[in-house]
Coordinates of C-alpha atoms (C1' of nucleotides) in Angstrom, one line a residue:
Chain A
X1 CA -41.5 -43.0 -192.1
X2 CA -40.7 -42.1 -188.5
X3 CA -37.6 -44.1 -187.3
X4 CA -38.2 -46.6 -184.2
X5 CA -35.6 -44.2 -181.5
X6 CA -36.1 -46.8 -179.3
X7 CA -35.5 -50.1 -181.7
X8 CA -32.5 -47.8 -182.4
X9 CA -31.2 -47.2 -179.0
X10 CA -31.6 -50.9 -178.2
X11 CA -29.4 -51.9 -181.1
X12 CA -26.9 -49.2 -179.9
X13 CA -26.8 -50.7 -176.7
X14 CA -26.4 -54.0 -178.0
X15 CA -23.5 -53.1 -180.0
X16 CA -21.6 -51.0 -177.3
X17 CA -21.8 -53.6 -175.3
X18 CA -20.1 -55.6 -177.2
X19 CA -17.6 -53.1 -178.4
X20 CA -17.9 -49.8 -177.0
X21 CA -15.7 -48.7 -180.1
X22 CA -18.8 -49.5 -182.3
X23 CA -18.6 -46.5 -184.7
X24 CA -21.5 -44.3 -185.1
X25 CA -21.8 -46.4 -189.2
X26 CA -21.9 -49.2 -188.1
X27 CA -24.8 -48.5 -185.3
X28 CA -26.7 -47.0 -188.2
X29 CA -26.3 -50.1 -190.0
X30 CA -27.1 -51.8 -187.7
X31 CA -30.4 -50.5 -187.0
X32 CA -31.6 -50.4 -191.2
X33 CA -30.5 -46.5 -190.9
X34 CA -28.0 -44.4 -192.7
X35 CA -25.7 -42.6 -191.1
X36 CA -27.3 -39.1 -192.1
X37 CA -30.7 -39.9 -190.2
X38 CA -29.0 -41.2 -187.2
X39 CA -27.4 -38.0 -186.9
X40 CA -30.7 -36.1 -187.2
X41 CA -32.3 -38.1 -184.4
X42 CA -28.9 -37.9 -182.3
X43 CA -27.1 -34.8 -182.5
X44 CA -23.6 -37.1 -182.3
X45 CA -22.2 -39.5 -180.8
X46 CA -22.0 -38.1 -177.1
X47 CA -25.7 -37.6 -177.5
X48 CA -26.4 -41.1 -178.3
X49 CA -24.6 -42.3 -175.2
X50 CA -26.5 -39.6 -172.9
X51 CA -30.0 -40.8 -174.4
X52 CA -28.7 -44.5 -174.0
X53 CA -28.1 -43.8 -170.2
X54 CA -31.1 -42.0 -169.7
X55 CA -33.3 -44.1 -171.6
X56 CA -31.9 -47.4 -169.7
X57 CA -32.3 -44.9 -166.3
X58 CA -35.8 -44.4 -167.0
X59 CA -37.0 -48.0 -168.2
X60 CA -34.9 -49.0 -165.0
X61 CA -36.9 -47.2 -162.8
X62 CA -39.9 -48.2 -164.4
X63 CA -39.0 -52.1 -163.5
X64 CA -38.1 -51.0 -160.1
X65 CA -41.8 -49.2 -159.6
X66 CA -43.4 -52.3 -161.0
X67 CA -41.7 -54.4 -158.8
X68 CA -42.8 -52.6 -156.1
X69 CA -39.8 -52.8 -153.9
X70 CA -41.5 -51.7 -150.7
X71 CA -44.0 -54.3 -150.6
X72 CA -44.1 -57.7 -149.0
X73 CA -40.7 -59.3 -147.6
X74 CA -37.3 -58.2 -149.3
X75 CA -37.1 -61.8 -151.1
X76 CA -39.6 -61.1 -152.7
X77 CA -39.2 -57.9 -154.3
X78 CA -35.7 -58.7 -155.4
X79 CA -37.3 -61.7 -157.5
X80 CA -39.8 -59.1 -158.7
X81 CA -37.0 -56.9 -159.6
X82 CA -35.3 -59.4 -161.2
X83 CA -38.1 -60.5 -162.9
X84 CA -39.1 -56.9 -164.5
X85 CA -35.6 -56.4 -165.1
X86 CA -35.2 -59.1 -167.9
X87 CA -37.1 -57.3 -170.7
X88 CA -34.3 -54.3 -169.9
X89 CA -31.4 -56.7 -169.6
X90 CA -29.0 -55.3 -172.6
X91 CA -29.7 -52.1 -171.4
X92 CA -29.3 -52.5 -168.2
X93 CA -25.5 -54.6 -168.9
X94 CA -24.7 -51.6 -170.9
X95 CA -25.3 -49.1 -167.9
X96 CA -23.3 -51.6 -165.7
X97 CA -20.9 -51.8 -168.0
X98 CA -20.0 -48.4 -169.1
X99 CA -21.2 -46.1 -166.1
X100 CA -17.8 -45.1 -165.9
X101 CA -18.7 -43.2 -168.6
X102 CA -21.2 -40.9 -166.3
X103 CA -20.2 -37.3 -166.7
X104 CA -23.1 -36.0 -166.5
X105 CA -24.1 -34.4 -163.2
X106 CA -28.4 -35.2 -164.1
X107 CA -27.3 -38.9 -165.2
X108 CA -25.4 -39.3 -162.4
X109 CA -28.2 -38.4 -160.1
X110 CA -30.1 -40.4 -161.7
X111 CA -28.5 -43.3 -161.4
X112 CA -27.8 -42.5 -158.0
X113 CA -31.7 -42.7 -156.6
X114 CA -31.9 -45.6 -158.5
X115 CA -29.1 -47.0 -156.8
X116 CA -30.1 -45.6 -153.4
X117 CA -33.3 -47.6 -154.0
X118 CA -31.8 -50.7 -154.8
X119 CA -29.6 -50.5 -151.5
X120 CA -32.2 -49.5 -149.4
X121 CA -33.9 -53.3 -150.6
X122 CA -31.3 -55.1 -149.5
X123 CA -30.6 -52.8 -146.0
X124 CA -34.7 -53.4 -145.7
X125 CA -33.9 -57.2 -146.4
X126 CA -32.0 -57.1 -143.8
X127 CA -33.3 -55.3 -141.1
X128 CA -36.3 -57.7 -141.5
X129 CA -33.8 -60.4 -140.2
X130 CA -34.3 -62.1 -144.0
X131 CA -30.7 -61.3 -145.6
X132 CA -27.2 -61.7 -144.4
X133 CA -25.9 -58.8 -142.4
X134 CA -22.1 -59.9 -143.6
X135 CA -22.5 -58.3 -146.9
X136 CA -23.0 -54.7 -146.7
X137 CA -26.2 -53.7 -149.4
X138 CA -23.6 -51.5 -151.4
X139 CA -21.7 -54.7 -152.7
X140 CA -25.0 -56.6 -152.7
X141 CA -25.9 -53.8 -155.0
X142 CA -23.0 -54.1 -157.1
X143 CA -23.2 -57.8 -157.3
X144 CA -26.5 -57.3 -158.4
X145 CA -26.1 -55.1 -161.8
X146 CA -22.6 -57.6 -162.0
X147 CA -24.9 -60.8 -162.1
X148 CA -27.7 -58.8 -164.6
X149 CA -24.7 -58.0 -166.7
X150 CA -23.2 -61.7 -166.5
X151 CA -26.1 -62.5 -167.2
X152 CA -27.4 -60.7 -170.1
X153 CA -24.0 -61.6 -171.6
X154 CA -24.5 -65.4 -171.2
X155 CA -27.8 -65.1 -173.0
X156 CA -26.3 -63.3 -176.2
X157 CA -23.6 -66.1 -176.0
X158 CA -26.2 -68.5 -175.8
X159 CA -24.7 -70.4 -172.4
X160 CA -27.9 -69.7 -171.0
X161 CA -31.8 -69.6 -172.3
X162 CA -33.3 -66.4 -172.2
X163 CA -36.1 -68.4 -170.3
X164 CA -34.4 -68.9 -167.8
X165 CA -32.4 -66.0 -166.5
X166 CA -34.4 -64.5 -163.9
X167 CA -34.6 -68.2 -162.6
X168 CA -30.8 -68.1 -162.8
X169 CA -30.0 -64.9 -161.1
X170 CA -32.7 -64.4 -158.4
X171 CA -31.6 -68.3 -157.1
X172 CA -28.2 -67.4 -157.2
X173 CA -28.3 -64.0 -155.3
X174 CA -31.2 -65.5 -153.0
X175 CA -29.7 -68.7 -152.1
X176 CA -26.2 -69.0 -153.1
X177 CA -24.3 -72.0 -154.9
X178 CA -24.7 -74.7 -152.2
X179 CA -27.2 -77.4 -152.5
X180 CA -27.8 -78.1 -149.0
X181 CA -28.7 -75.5 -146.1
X182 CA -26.7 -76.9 -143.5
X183 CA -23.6 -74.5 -142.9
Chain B
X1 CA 14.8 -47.7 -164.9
X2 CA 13.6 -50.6 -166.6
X3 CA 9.7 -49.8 -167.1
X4 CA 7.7 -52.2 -165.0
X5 CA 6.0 -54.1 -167.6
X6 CA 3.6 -55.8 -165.2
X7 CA 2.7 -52.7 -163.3
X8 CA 1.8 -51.2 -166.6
X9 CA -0.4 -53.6 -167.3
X10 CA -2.2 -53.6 -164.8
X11 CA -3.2 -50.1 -164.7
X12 CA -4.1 -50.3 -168.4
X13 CA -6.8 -53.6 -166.9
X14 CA -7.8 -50.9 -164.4
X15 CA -8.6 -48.4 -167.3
X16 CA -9.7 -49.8 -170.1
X17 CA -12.2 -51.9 -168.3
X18 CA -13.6 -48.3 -166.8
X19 CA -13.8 -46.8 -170.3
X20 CA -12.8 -49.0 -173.3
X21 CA -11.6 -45.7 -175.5
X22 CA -9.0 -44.6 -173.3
X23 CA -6.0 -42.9 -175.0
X24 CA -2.7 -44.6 -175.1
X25 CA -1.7 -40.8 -173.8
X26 CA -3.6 -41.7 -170.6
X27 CA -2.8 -45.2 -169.6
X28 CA 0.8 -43.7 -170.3
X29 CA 0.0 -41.3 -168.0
X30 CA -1.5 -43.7 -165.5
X31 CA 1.5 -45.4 -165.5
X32 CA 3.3 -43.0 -164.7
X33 CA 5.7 -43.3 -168.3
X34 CA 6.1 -40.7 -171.8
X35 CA 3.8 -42.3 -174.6
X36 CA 6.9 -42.7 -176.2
X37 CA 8.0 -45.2 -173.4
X38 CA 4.2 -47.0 -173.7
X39 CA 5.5 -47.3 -177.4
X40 CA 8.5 -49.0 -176.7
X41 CA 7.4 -51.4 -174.8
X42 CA 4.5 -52.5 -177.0
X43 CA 4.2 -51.7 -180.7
X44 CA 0.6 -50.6 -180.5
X45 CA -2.9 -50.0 -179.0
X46 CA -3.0 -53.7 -180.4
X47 CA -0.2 -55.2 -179.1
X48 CA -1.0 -53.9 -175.8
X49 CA -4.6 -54.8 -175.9
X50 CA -3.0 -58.2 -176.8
X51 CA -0.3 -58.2 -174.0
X52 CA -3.0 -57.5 -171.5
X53 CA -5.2 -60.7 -172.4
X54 CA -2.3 -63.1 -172.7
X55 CA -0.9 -62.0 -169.1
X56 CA -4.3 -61.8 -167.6
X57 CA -5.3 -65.8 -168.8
X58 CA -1.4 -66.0 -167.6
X59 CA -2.1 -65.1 -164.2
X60 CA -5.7 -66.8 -163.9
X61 CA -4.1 -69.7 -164.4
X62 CA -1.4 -69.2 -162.5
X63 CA -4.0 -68.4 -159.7
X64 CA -6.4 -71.7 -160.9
X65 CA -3.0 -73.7 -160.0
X66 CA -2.6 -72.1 -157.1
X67 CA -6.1 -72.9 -155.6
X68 CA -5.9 -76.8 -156.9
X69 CA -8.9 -76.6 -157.6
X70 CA -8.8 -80.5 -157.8
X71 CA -7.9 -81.1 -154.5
X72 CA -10.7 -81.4 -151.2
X73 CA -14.5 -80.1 -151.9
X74 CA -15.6 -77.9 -154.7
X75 CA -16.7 -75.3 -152.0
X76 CA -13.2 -75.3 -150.8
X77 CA -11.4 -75.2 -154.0
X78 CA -13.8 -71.9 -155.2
X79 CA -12.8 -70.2 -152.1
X80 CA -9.2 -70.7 -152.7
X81 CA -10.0 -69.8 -156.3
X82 CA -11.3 -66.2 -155.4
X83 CA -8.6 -65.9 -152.7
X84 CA -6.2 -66.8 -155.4
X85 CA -7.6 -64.2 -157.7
X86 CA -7.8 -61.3 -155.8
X87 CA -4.7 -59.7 -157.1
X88 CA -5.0 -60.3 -160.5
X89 CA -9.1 -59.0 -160.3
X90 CA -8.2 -56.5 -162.3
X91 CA -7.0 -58.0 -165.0
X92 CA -9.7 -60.8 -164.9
X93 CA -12.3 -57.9 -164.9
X94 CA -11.0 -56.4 -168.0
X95 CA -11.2 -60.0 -169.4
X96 CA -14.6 -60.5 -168.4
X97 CA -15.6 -57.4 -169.6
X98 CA -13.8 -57.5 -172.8
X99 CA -13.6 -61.0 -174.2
X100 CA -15.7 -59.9 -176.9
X101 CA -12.5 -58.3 -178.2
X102 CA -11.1 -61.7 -178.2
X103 CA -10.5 -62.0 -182.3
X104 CA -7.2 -63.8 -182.2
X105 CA -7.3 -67.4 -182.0
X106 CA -4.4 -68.4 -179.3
X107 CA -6.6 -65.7 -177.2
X108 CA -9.5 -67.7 -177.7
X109 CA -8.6 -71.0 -176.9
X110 CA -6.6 -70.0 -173.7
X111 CA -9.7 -68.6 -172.2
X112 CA -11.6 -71.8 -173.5
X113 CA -9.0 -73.5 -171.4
X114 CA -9.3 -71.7 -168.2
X115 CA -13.4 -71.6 -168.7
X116 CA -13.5 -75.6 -168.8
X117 CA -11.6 -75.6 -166.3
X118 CA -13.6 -73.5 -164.1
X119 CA -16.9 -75.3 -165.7
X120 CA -15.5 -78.7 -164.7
X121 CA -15.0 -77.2 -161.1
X122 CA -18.6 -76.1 -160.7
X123 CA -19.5 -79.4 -162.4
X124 CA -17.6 -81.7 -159.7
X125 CA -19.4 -79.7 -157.0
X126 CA -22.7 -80.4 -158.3
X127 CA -21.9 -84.4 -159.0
X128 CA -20.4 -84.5 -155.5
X129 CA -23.6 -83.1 -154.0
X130 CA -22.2 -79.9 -152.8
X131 CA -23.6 -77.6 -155.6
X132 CA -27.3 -77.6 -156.7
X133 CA -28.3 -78.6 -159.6
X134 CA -30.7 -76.4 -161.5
X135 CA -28.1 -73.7 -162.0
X136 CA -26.1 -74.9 -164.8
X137 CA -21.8 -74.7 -164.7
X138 CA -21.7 -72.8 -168.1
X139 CA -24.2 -69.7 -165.8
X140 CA -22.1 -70.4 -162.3
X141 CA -19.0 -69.7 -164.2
X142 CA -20.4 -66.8 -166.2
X143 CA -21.5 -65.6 -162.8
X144 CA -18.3 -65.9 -161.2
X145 CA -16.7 -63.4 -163.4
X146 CA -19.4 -61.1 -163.1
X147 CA -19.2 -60.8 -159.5
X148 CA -15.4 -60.7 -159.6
X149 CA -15.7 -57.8 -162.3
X150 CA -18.1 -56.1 -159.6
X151 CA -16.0 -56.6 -156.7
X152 CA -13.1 -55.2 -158.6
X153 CA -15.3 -52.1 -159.9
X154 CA -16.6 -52.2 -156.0
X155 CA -13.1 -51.3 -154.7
X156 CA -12.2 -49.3 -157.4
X157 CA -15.0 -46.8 -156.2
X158 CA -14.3 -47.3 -152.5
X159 CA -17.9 -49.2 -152.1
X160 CA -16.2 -52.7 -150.6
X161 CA -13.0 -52.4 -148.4
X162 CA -10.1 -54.6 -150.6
X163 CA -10.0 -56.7 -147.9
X164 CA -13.8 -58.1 -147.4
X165 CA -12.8 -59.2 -151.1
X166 CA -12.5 -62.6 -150.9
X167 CA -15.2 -62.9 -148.0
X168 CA -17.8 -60.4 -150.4
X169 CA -17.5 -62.9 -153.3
X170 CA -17.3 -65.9 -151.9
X171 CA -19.9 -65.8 -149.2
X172 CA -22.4 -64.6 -152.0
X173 CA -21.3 -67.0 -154.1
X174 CA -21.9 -69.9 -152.1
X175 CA -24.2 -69.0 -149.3
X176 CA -26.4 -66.7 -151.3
X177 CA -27.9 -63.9 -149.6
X178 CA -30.4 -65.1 -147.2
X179 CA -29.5 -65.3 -143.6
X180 CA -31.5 -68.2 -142.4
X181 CA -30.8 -71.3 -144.3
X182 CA -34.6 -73.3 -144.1
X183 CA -35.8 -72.8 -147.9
Chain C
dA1 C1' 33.2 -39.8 -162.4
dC2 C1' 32.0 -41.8 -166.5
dC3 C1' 29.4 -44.0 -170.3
dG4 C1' 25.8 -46.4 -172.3
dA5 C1' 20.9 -47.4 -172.0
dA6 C1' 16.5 -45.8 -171.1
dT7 C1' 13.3 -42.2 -170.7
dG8 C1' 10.7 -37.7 -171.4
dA9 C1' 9.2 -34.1 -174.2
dG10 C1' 7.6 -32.8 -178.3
dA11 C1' 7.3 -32.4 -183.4
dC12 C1' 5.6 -34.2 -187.2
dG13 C1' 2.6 -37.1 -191.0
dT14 C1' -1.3 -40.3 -191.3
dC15 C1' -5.6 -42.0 -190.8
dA16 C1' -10.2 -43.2 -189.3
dA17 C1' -14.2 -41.4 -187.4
dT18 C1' -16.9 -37.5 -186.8
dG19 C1' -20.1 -33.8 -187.8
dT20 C1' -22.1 -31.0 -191.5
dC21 C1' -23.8 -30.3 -195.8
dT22 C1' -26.1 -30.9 -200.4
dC23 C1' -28.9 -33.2 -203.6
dA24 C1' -32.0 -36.7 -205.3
dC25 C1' -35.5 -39.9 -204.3
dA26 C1' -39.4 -42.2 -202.0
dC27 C1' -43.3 -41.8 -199.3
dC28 C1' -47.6 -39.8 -197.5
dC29 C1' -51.5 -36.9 -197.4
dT30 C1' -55.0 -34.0 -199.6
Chain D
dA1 C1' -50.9 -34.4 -209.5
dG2 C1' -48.4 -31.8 -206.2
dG3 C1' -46.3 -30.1 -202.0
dG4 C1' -44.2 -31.5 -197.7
dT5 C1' -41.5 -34.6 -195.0
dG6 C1' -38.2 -37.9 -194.1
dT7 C1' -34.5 -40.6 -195.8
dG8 C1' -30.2 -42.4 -198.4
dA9 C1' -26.0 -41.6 -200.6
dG10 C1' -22.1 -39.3 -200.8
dA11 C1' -18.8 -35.2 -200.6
dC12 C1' -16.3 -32.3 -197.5
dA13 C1' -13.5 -30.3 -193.7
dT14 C1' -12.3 -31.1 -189.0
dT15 C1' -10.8 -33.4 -185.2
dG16 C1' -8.3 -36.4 -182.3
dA17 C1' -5.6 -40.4 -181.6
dC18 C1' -2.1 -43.0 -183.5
dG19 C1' 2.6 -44.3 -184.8
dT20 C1' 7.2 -42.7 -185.8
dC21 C1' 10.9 -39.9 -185.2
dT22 C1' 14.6 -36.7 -183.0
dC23 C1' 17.0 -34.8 -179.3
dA24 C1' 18.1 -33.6 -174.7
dT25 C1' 18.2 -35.4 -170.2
dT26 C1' 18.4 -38.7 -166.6
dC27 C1' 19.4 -43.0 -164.6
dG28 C1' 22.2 -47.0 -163.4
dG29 C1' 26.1 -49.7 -163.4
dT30 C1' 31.1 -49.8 -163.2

DNA sequence: ACCGAATGAGACGTCAATGTCTCACACCCT
DNA sequence: AGGGTGTGAGACATTGACGTCTCATTCGGT
């Protein structure tokens, strides 16, 4: 009976998220394992974290490539981001959340082309004349993974349906809190 | 040399909301006292972790009253909000990111009490016809504090000058990112 | 210059989590 | 039925942080 590494890495996530104190028993118990078999899929603790960020790296970059960030107008590959993004949400909140943690010279360069693709959106956005040139695409970046986080987090706290997050977040980054367009 | 309580405060916010198991040995050290001094001052990892909510929903709403977020046009009161904030973003970051920790009841209910009042504040907007209407108060609030977590992180890391703060957060908050303002 | 208070440095004991190991059991395949 | 594999339960030593304590030093006010 193979264990699910993924199912087990996505309760991880979950739970370090929360608490990123979440001891390595109560992960296993979490994901219907004893402590014994997690340590044979995960060599310890550090290597749980490093397959957590690469794991969320990868299925990050896989939303990004299906979103097709070089196609059509910025706007619309940022919803398409978004949109891919949702299924990878916990994961994603926990990479926004604890990237302090990177250490790791490959994880960090990960991250980094992923992030360098995610800024180059939003310079692209606004070369096109579509986004604000006021907010440099580093912070828009960073407000980015902050709202996917905030997000995510609302969702597990139930102050907003899972339905409708990418709704949520792509309306807010796109157009902002104010109902009418006048200045 | 009295120890500067405050000061050591906030560089445990700045810390612990970059890596939730940092030592007591290094926030000592970040503050630039013995452990034995971080001791004195507060009984425990506890205590401290305690100290840091209370004086973090202390100076939100200290910075809530400030802004009067009663007075003139939601839109106004928000930006006077984030203005307000900016020195204790810090401290609200490590509360955004960790009020999951929050287990004791006081802790709880004074962060109820500054998250109505920030609800009610996104509500008014949207019943005075300022704010739109399909993002709900409960998500605009949630989203607030994500972007003020990210702005703080954003400094931190040298990505967003300290001073385009305010101006970051706000402008994205209310204007969205779109430059032109037809739908 | 002096004295009390506060701090820094470091030495403990304690404890929880970790990582490793063994052994028994359940499952699967032939 | 039988061998192989994967798992659960638990024992064990190790590690690192914690909390407490002592003592020398420094700082600050008078």
């Amino acid at each position: 009976m193979a264990v699910d590494r993924e199912q087990v890495l996505k309760e991880a996530a979950a739970l370090l998220t929360r608490r990123a104190t979440t001891s390595m028993d109560e992960i296993a118990r979490a994901a219907g394992i004893s402590r014994a078999t997690l340590h044979r899929h995960f060599a310890g603790r550090d290597a749980l974290i490093k397959a957590l960020e690469e794991q969320g790296i990868a299925q990050f970059g896989q939303a990004m490539d299906s979103a097709r960030l070089d196609e059509g107008d910025a706007a619309g590959a940022l919803r398409r981001l978004i949109t891919e993004t949702e299924p990878v949400a916990d994961m994603l909140a926990f990479l926004a959340t604890e990237n302090q943690l990177f250490e790791g010279d490959e994880v960090n360069a990960g991250w980094d082309r992923l992030d360098a693709r995610i800024t180059a959106l939003f310079r692209r956005g606004q070369e096109e004349g579509d986004f604000r040139i006021d907010l440099s695409p580093a912070w828009l970046a960073e407000a980015l993974y902050g709202l996917i986080g905030a997000g995510a987090w609302a969702v597990h706290e139930g102050r907003v349906a899972r339905n409708d997050l990418h709704h949520s977040i792509a309306e807010l980054l796109l157009g902002g809190i104010r109902r009418s367009m006048e200045k």
